[in-house]
Short mmCIF file of C-alpha atoms in Angstrom, two decimals:
data_model
loop_
_atom_site.label_atom_id
_atom_site.label_comp_id
_atom_site.label_asym_id
_atom_site.label_seq_id
_atom_site.Cartn_x
_atom_site.Cartn_y
_atom_site.Cartn_z
CA MET A 1162 204.68 214.40 131.88
CA ASP A 1163 203.47 216.38 129.43
CA ARG A 1164 199.79 215.32 129.79
CA TRP A 1165 200.13 214.99 133.41
CA GLU A 1166 201.98 218.74 133.75
CA THR A 1167 199.44 220.58 131.86
CA LEU A 1168 196.30 218.69 134.39
CA VAL A 1169 198.67 218.74 137.31
CA ARG A 1170 198.88 223.30 136.51
CA SER A 1171 194.87 223.01 135.57
CA HIS A 1172 193.63 220.67 139.13
CA VAL A 1173 196.14 220.83 141.69
CA ASP A 1174 195.95 223.67 143.96
CA GLY A 1175 198.93 226.07 143.60
CA ALA A 1176 201.08 223.50 140.71
CA ARG A 1177 200.35 226.82 138.30
CA GLU A 1178 203.08 229.00 139.35
CA LEU A 1179 205.56 226.56 140.15
CA ARG A 1180 208.13 226.34 137.37
CA ARG A 1181 208.90 223.60 135.88
CA PRO A 1182 212.16 221.75 137.19
CA ILE A 1183 210.10 222.14 140.67
CA LEU A 1184 206.63 221.04 138.98
CA ILE A 1185 208.13 217.60 137.24
CA ASN A 1186 210.78 216.75 140.69
CA THR A 1187 210.59 212.61 140.42
CA LEU A 1188 208.14 212.06 138.36
CA PRO A 1189 210.64 211.15 135.58
CA SER A 1190 212.35 208.09 137.21
CA PHE A 1191 209.16 207.01 138.47
CA TYR A 1192 208.43 206.99 135.68
CA SER A 1193 211.13 204.94 134.32
CA ASN A 1194 210.55 202.56 137.08
CA LEU A 1195 207.38 201.74 136.28
CA ILE A 1196 208.40 201.39 132.37
CA GLN A 1197 210.94 198.59 133.79
CA ALA A 1198 208.73 196.89 136.17
CA LEU A 1199 206.42 196.67 132.78
CA THR A 1200 209.49 195.07 131.17
CA PRO A 1201 209.55 191.73 131.50
CA ALA A 1202 212.41 189.56 133.37
CA TYR A 1203 213.44 192.76 133.98
CA PRO A 1204 213.81 192.95 138.55
CA ARG A 1205 211.37 195.56 139.14
CA ASP A 1206 208.06 193.88 140.78
CA ASP A 1207 206.64 197.95 140.57
CA ALA A 1208 207.81 201.53 140.50
CA THR A 1209 208.99 201.32 143.87
CA SER A 1210 210.48 198.66 144.70
CA HIS A 1211 214.08 199.11 145.55
CA THR A 1212 214.39 202.87 145.46
CA THR A 1213 213.46 205.92 148.23
CA ALA A 1214 212.01 207.88 144.75
CA ALA A 1215 208.52 208.17 145.60
CA ALA A 1216 209.91 209.50 149.38
CA ALA A 1217 212.28 211.85 147.58
CA HIS A 1218 209.08 213.50 146.04
CA GLY A 1219 207.09 213.56 148.32
CA GLY A 1220 209.70 215.08 150.90
CA GLU A 1221 210.60 217.89 148.40
CA ARG A 1222 207.22 218.88 148.11
CA ALA A 1223 207.30 219.53 151.53
CA ARG A 1224 210.43 221.86 151.14
CA MET A 1225 209.41 223.23 148.80
CA THR A 1226 206.14 224.01 147.91
CA ASN A 1227 202.75 224.87 149.34
CA PHE A 1228 200.90 221.66 148.38
CA GLY A 1229 198.99 219.26 151.06
CA ALA A 1230 199.12 215.90 151.61
CA GLU A 1231 195.48 216.15 149.52
CA GLN A 1232 197.69 218.21 146.69
CA VAL A 1233 200.32 214.58 147.18
CA ILE A 1234 197.53 212.62 146.65
CA HIS A 1235 195.96 214.55 143.95
CA GLU A 1236 198.96 214.77 141.16
CA TYR A 1237 199.40 210.61 141.39
CA GLN A 1238 195.79 210.17 140.21
CA LEU A 1239 196.33 212.95 138.11
CA PHE A 1240 199.69 210.28 136.53
CA ARG A 1241 197.33 207.38 136.27
CA GLU A 1242 195.10 209.75 134.94
CA ALA A 1243 197.25 210.94 132.47
CA LEU A 1244 198.92 207.51 131.73
CA GLY A 1245 195.69 206.04 130.74
CA GLU A 1246 194.96 209.37 128.40
CA VAL A 1247 198.05 208.97 126.56
CA SER A 1248 198.24 205.13 126.11
CA SER A 1249 194.67 205.01 124.88
CA ALA A 1250 195.46 207.34 122.16
CA HIS A 1251 198.65 205.28 121.24
CA ARG A 1252 196.62 201.72 120.96
CA LEU A 1253 199.35 200.64 123.92
CA ALA A 1254 197.93 197.25 124.52
CA LEU A 1255 198.20 197.52 127.98
CA SER A 1256 197.47 194.26 130.06
CA PRO A 1257 195.01 194.26 132.93
CA ALA A 1258 198.59 192.77 134.95
CA ASP A 1259 200.04 195.49 133.19
CA TRP A 1260 197.31 197.58 134.92
CA THR A 1261 197.96 195.68 137.99
CA VAL A 1262 201.51 196.52 138.31
CA ILE A 1263 200.59 200.74 137.41
CA GLU A 1264 198.20 200.61 140.02
CA ARG A 1265 200.09 199.15 143.00
CA SER A 1266 203.14 201.10 142.19
CA ILE A 1267 200.62 204.41 141.72
CA ASN A 1268 199.57 203.34 145.40
CA THR A 1269 202.52 203.05 147.20
CA ALA A 1270 204.08 205.40 145.80
CA ILE A 1271 201.80 207.56 146.89
CA ARG A 1272 201.32 205.87 151.09
CA GLU A 1273 205.76 205.99 150.55
CA ALA A 1274 205.58 210.20 149.20
CA VAL A 1275 203.15 211.03 151.49
CA ARG A 1276 204.74 209.47 155.12
CA GLU A 1277 208.04 211.58 153.92
CA PHE A 1278 206.12 214.61 153.45
CA THR A 1279 204.06 214.19 156.95
CA SER A 1280 207.32 213.33 158.78
CA ILE A 1281 209.31 216.02 157.10
CA HIS A 1282 206.32 218.85 158.44
CA GLU A 1283 205.70 216.56 161.90
CA ASP A 1284 210.01 217.39 162.44
CA LEU A 1285 209.26 221.25 161.81
CA ARG A 1286 206.50 220.51 164.69
CA HIS A 1287 208.79 219.75 166.79
CA LYS A 1288 212.22 222.01 166.34
CA MET A 1289 209.05 224.94 166.45
CA ALA A 1290 207.83 222.77 169.83
CA ALA A 1291 211.56 222.43 171.44
CA ALA A 1292 212.39 226.59 170.33
CA LEU A 1293 209.68 227.56 171.97
CA SER A 1294 210.05 225.03 175.30
CA HIS A 1295 214.16 226.81 174.96
CA ASP A 1296 214.58 230.26 173.30
CA MET A 1297 211.28 232.03 174.28
CA ARG A 1298 211.63 230.97 177.89
CA THR A 1299 214.71 233.04 179.44
CA PRO A 1300 213.12 236.04 177.78
CA LEU A 1301 209.00 234.98 179.32
CA ALA A 1302 211.52 234.76 182.50
CA VAL A 1303 212.73 238.10 182.45
CA ILE A 1304 209.11 239.27 181.50
CA ALA A 1305 207.36 237.20 184.39
CA ASN A 1306 209.75 237.76 186.98
CA GLY A 1307 210.15 241.97 185.60
CA ALA A 1308 206.32 242.37 186.53
CA GLN A 1309 206.31 240.90 189.81
CA LEU A 1310 209.45 243.10 190.53
CA ILE A 1311 207.44 246.04 189.81
CA GLY A 1312 205.22 246.25 191.49
CA VAL A 1313 207.55 245.57 194.67
CA ALA A 1314 209.58 248.84 193.45
CA ASP A 1315 210.82 251.03 195.94
CA ASP A 1316 210.83 253.71 193.42
CA LEU A 1317 209.94 255.32 190.10
CA ALA A 1318 213.02 254.65 189.15
CA GLN A 1319 213.59 251.07 189.54
CA ALA A 1320 210.25 250.42 187.85
CA LYS A 1321 211.39 252.46 184.91
CA ARG A 1322 214.16 249.62 184.25
CA LEU A 1323 211.96 246.87 184.56
CA GLY A 1324 209.78 248.11 182.33
CA GLU A 1325 212.24 249.27 179.58
CA LYS A 1326 213.70 245.47 181.10
CA ILE A 1327 210.32 243.69 180.13
CA ALA A 1328 209.63 246.19 176.73
CA ALA A 1329 213.43 244.81 174.70
CA ASN A 1330 212.06 240.84 175.63
CA ALA A 1331 209.40 241.77 174.25
CA THR A 1332 210.56 242.58 171.74
CA ARG A 1333 213.15 239.69 171.23
CA LEU A 1334 210.24 237.50 171.90
CA GLU A 1335 208.06 238.93 169.18
CA THR A 1336 210.97 238.62 166.90
CA MET A 1337 211.26 234.36 167.73
CA VAL A 1338 208.30 234.63 166.88
CA GLY A 1339 208.84 236.13 163.46
CA GLU A 1340 211.20 233.51 163.00
CA VAL A 1341 208.95 230.74 163.89
CA LEU A 1342 206.42 231.54 161.67
CA ASP A 1343 208.99 232.53 158.31
CA ALA A 1344 209.97 228.95 159.29
CA LEU A 1345 206.22 227.52 159.33
CA THR A 1346 205.83 229.35 155.91
CA THR A 1347 208.89 229.15 154.11
CA HIS A 1348 211.28 226.16 153.47
CA CYS A 1349 211.22 223.31 156.28
CA GLY A 1350 214.79 221.26 155.71
CA GLU A 1351 218.01 223.90 156.28
CA ARG A 1352 219.48 225.39 153.88
CA LEU A 1353 223.18 224.72 152.78
CA PRO A 1354 225.08 228.31 152.43
CA LEU A 1355 225.67 228.40 148.84
CA HIS A 1356 227.94 230.38 145.47
CA LEU A 1357 226.35 229.70 142.86
CA SER A 1358 228.52 229.66 138.87
CA ARG A 1359 228.19 228.57 135.36
CA PHE A 1360 230.20 225.32 134.53
CA ASP A 1361 229.49 222.40 132.52
CA MET A 1362 228.99 219.03 134.94
CA ARG A 1363 230.24 216.61 132.70
CA GLU A 1364 233.55 218.66 133.79
CA LEU A 1365 233.40 218.32 137.38
CA ILE A 1366 232.48 214.77 137.03
CA LEU A 1367 235.65 214.14 135.10
CA LEU A 1368 237.63 216.01 137.80
CA VAL A 1369 236.47 213.94 140.05
CA GLN A 1370 237.13 210.37 138.56
CA ARG A 1371 240.86 211.68 138.05
CA GLU A 1372 241.33 212.88 141.36
CA PHE A 1373 240.19 208.82 141.61
CA ALA A 1374 241.95 206.69 139.64
CA ASP A 1375 245.30 206.86 141.23
CA ARG A 1376 243.27 205.44 144.66
CA TYR A 1377 240.97 202.57 142.98
CA PRO A 1378 242.57 200.05 140.65
CA ALA A 1379 238.55 199.18 139.66
CA ALA A 1380 237.45 200.17 136.56
CA LEU A 1381 235.23 204.30 137.67
CA GLU A 1382 233.57 204.75 134.32
CA VAL A 1383 231.28 207.47 133.36
CA ALA A 1384 228.64 208.21 131.03
CA ALA A 1385 228.19 211.64 130.62
CA ILE A 1386 226.48 214.70 128.11
CA ASN A 1387 227.94 218.46 128.68
CA VAL A 1388 225.13 220.44 130.57
CA GLU A 1389 226.24 223.79 131.73
CA GLY A 1390 223.94 225.23 134.93
CA TRP A 1391 224.52 227.69 137.67
CA TRP A 1392 225.73 225.40 141.04
CA CYS A 1393 227.40 225.59 143.49
CA ARG A 1394 230.67 224.18 142.26
CA ASP A 1395 232.08 223.53 145.48
CA THR A 1396 229.83 221.91 147.37
CA MET A 1397 228.66 219.54 144.63
CA ARG A 1398 232.02 218.59 143.93
CA ARG A 1399 231.64 217.20 147.53
CA ALA A 1400 228.65 215.78 147.24
CA LEU A 1401 230.16 213.88 144.54
CA GLU A 1402 232.71 213.20 146.51
CA ASN A 1403 231.07 211.73 149.47
CA LEU A 1404 228.86 209.05 146.53
CA VAL A 1405 232.03 208.20 144.50
CA ALA A 1406 233.76 207.15 147.71
CA ASN A 1407 230.38 205.90 149.27
CA ALA A 1408 230.60 203.67 146.39
CA ILE A 1409 234.31 202.59 147.21
CA LYS A 1410 234.14 201.83 149.78
CA TYR A 1411 230.83 199.75 149.95
CA GLY A 1412 231.38 197.94 145.78
CA ASP A 1413 232.93 195.33 147.04
CA GLY A 1414 235.87 196.23 144.25
CA GLY A 1415 233.69 196.20 141.33
CA PRO A 1416 233.44 198.96 138.48
CA ILE A 1417 231.64 202.25 139.39
CA ARG A 1418 229.24 203.95 137.23
CA ILE A 1419 228.51 207.80 137.05
CA GLU A 1420 226.43 209.06 134.41
CA LEU A 1421 224.97 212.16 134.01
CA SER A 1422 221.59 213.08 132.01
CA GLU A 1423 219.00 216.63 131.11
CA SER A 1424 215.46 216.24 131.14
CA HIS A 1425 212.05 218.79 131.94
CA GLY A 1426 215.14 221.87 133.10
CA ASN A 1427 216.43 219.16 135.71
CA ILE A 1428 219.77 217.10 135.86
CA LEU A 1429 220.14 213.72 137.25
CA LEU A 1430 222.75 212.49 138.32
CA THR A 1431 223.67 209.28 139.82
CA VAL A 1432 226.77 207.26 140.62
CA HIS A 1433 225.79 203.45 140.19
CA ASN A 1434 228.10 199.86 142.60
CA ILE A 1435 227.64 196.75 142.62
CA GLY A 1436 227.68 194.93 146.37
CA ASN A 1437 225.50 194.26 148.98
CA PRO A 1438 222.42 195.54 147.96
CA LEU A 1439 220.37 198.61 151.31
CA SER A 1440 217.39 196.83 152.87
CA GLU A 1441 214.20 198.47 153.27
CA GLU A 1442 214.72 199.63 156.77
CA GLN A 1443 218.80 201.53 155.35
CA ARG A 1444 216.91 203.20 152.63
CA GLY A 1445 214.76 204.48 154.82
CA ARG A 1446 218.02 206.30 157.31
CA ILE A 1447 221.13 206.18 155.40
CA PHE A 1448 220.43 209.81 154.98
CA ASP A 1449 220.05 210.60 157.88
CA TYR A 1450 222.33 211.53 160.16
CA LEU A 1451 224.48 208.42 163.04
CA ARG A 1452 224.66 210.76 166.03
CA ARG A 1453 221.23 209.43 167.22
CA GLU A 1454 221.83 206.30 166.33
CA ARG A 1455 222.36 202.47 168.39
CA GLN A 1456 226.08 202.05 167.87
CA VAL A 1457 226.30 198.86 165.77
CA GLN A 1458 224.05 200.96 163.63
CA ALA A 1459 227.30 202.92 163.13
CA GLN A 1460 230.28 200.94 163.16
CA ALA A 1461 228.07 200.69 159.34
CA GLY A 1462 230.52 203.81 159.02
CA TRP A 1463 227.72 206.03 157.06
CA GLY A 1464 228.76 209.30 158.78
CA ILE A 1465 228.10 213.13 157.52
CA GLY A 1466 229.05 212.55 153.71
CA LEU A 1467 225.08 210.86 152.82
CA PRO A 1468 223.48 213.22 154.50
CA PHE A 1469 225.63 216.27 153.15
CA VAL A 1470 224.38 214.83 149.58
CA LYS A 1471 220.90 215.02 150.44
CA ARG A 1472 221.54 218.53 151.78
CA ALA A 1473 223.83 219.44 149.35
CA ALA A 1474 220.44 218.43 146.68
CA GLU A 1475 217.82 220.42 148.75
CA SER A 1476 219.96 223.44 149.27
CA HIS A 1477 219.82 223.48 145.17
CA GLY A 1478 216.09 223.34 144.84
CA GLY A 1479 216.56 219.18 144.47
CA SER A 1480 216.55 215.98 145.99
CA VAL A 1481 218.68 212.29 146.66
CA ALA A 1482 216.87 208.84 146.49
CA VAL A 1483 218.73 205.87 146.11
CA ASP A 1484 217.65 202.75 144.56
CA SER A 1485 219.38 199.30 145.96
CA SER A 1486 218.66 195.39 145.33
CA ALA A 1487 220.33 192.70 145.07
CA GLN A 1488 219.64 192.55 141.16
CA THR A 1489 220.87 195.94 139.98
CA GLY A 1490 223.30 197.39 142.59
CA THR A 1491 222.74 200.00 144.51
CA THR A 1492 222.34 203.81 142.15
CA PHE A 1493 221.59 207.41 144.40
CA LEU A 1494 220.03 210.16 142.55
CA ILE A 1495 221.24 213.83 142.87
CA ASP A 1496 217.52 215.59 140.62
CA VAL A 1497 217.90 219.20 140.99
CA PRO A 1498 217.40 221.73 138.71
CA VAL A 1499 219.67 222.78 135.57
CA ASP A 1500 220.24 226.36 136.72
CA CYS A 1501 219.64 226.89 140.93
CA ARG A 1502 219.92 229.96 140.17
CA PRO A 1503 215.44 230.89 141.97
CA TYR A 1504 215.78 227.88 143.85
CA VAL A 1505 218.50 229.21 145.89
CA ASP A 1506 217.35 233.26 146.28
CA GLY A 1507 213.77 231.58 148.46
CA SER A 1508 211.42 232.50 144.65
CA GLU A 1509 211.68 229.29 143.19
CA ARG A 1510 207.42 229.30 143.93
CA ALA A 1511 207.47 231.76 141.81
CA GLY A 1512 208.02 232.53 137.43
CA SER A 1513 205.71 231.27 134.30
CA TRP A 1514 205.52 227.96 132.42
CA GLU A 1515 205.07 227.38 129.00
CA ALA A 1516 202.53 225.27 127.77
CA PRO A 1517 203.97 221.43 127.00
CA THR A 1518 204.53 220.48 123.54
CA ALA A 1519 201.82 217.60 122.43
CA PRO A 1520 204.29 214.51 122.88
CA PRO A 1521 206.29 212.34 120.02
CA PRO A 1522 204.07 209.35 118.70
CA ALA A 1523 204.54 205.77 119.05
CA ALA A 1524 204.84 203.15 117.18
CA ALA A 1525 204.09 200.24 118.73
CA ALA A 1526 200.50 199.02 120.26
CA ASP A 1527 203.22 197.13 123.43
CA VAL A 1528 205.12 198.07 126.74
CA ALA A 1529 208.22 198.71 124.60
CA GLY A 1530 206.11 201.75 123.16
CA LEU A 1531 206.67 203.34 126.81
CA HIS A 1532 209.90 203.16 126.64
CA ARG A 1533 209.67 206.00 122.95
CA LEU A 1534 207.30 207.65 124.79
CA LEU A 1535 210.20 208.55 128.21
CA GLU A 1536 212.04 210.04 125.42
#
């Protein structure tokens, strides 16, 4: 990951100014999934199987950076280059079959990331078109009608009043255009209002665990390190509660596991349950609001809980993904910076970065060596 970061900052337009948590994004999860896909007998065909991590990566690039689709493609190509360089430097014996999995994983990740990237921008264009056709219609009508009435006005005072009304609506229209341009040049996603404070995320997880302990007879396990950071406590608590409630509802009475880890300035908060896996179609739309879904789909009961989780993660400058298969169960992953203050106040495109240190040496020349490189 350090080598990839160096390559991206050197070769991808707009990457050098990004802070590390935003630049790293969901790539560690992709890397971990790739290692699983290369591990014999592990139930993952490639790094994109059963997961929306690549789509989350593309979505975050659309919302949090000035990248275009070309930059998204380029950074995955550089990931392939970095993997080859580091593997060669550590004399890891990757077979042709291993490289087939790696190539397929990266190519599929590119398609999924770019698809989500373009989808978000397309959604923004639809919203802007709606604003232009609806909100701007009224001031335009006032301006047009006022201009016609001035032509038939009986006296100067009436024409002056009409002129003032035209000027006021022209100013209103100018403000609307500015808002549209701001939306096009800043963030594509609507953010939640956040009140940030410093606290230990593990303590919040234990609080939620106690909250559900009396209501859920099966095991509610926690594997979390202590991580102090800056987040909105109420928003993160509500997001975690929604994930746990969803896991209870669809976990078939099995154990639920909450995990918390920290890497590259980000925390990864996961909630895992067993039960029926999500289909590919469900994984693609599970974070969408259901008010436009067909009734048969709405009966699934996703409501607004998971869409809120998505907005909570994105409002903190991060993203959310889901990984689901019959063999491994269903895991929801929230990936946000440890310190969200720079990303909440709108300055996430600015800031400095520190040159990464060299990756640690690997002892074995086999696929298992990638596990050590991941650390």
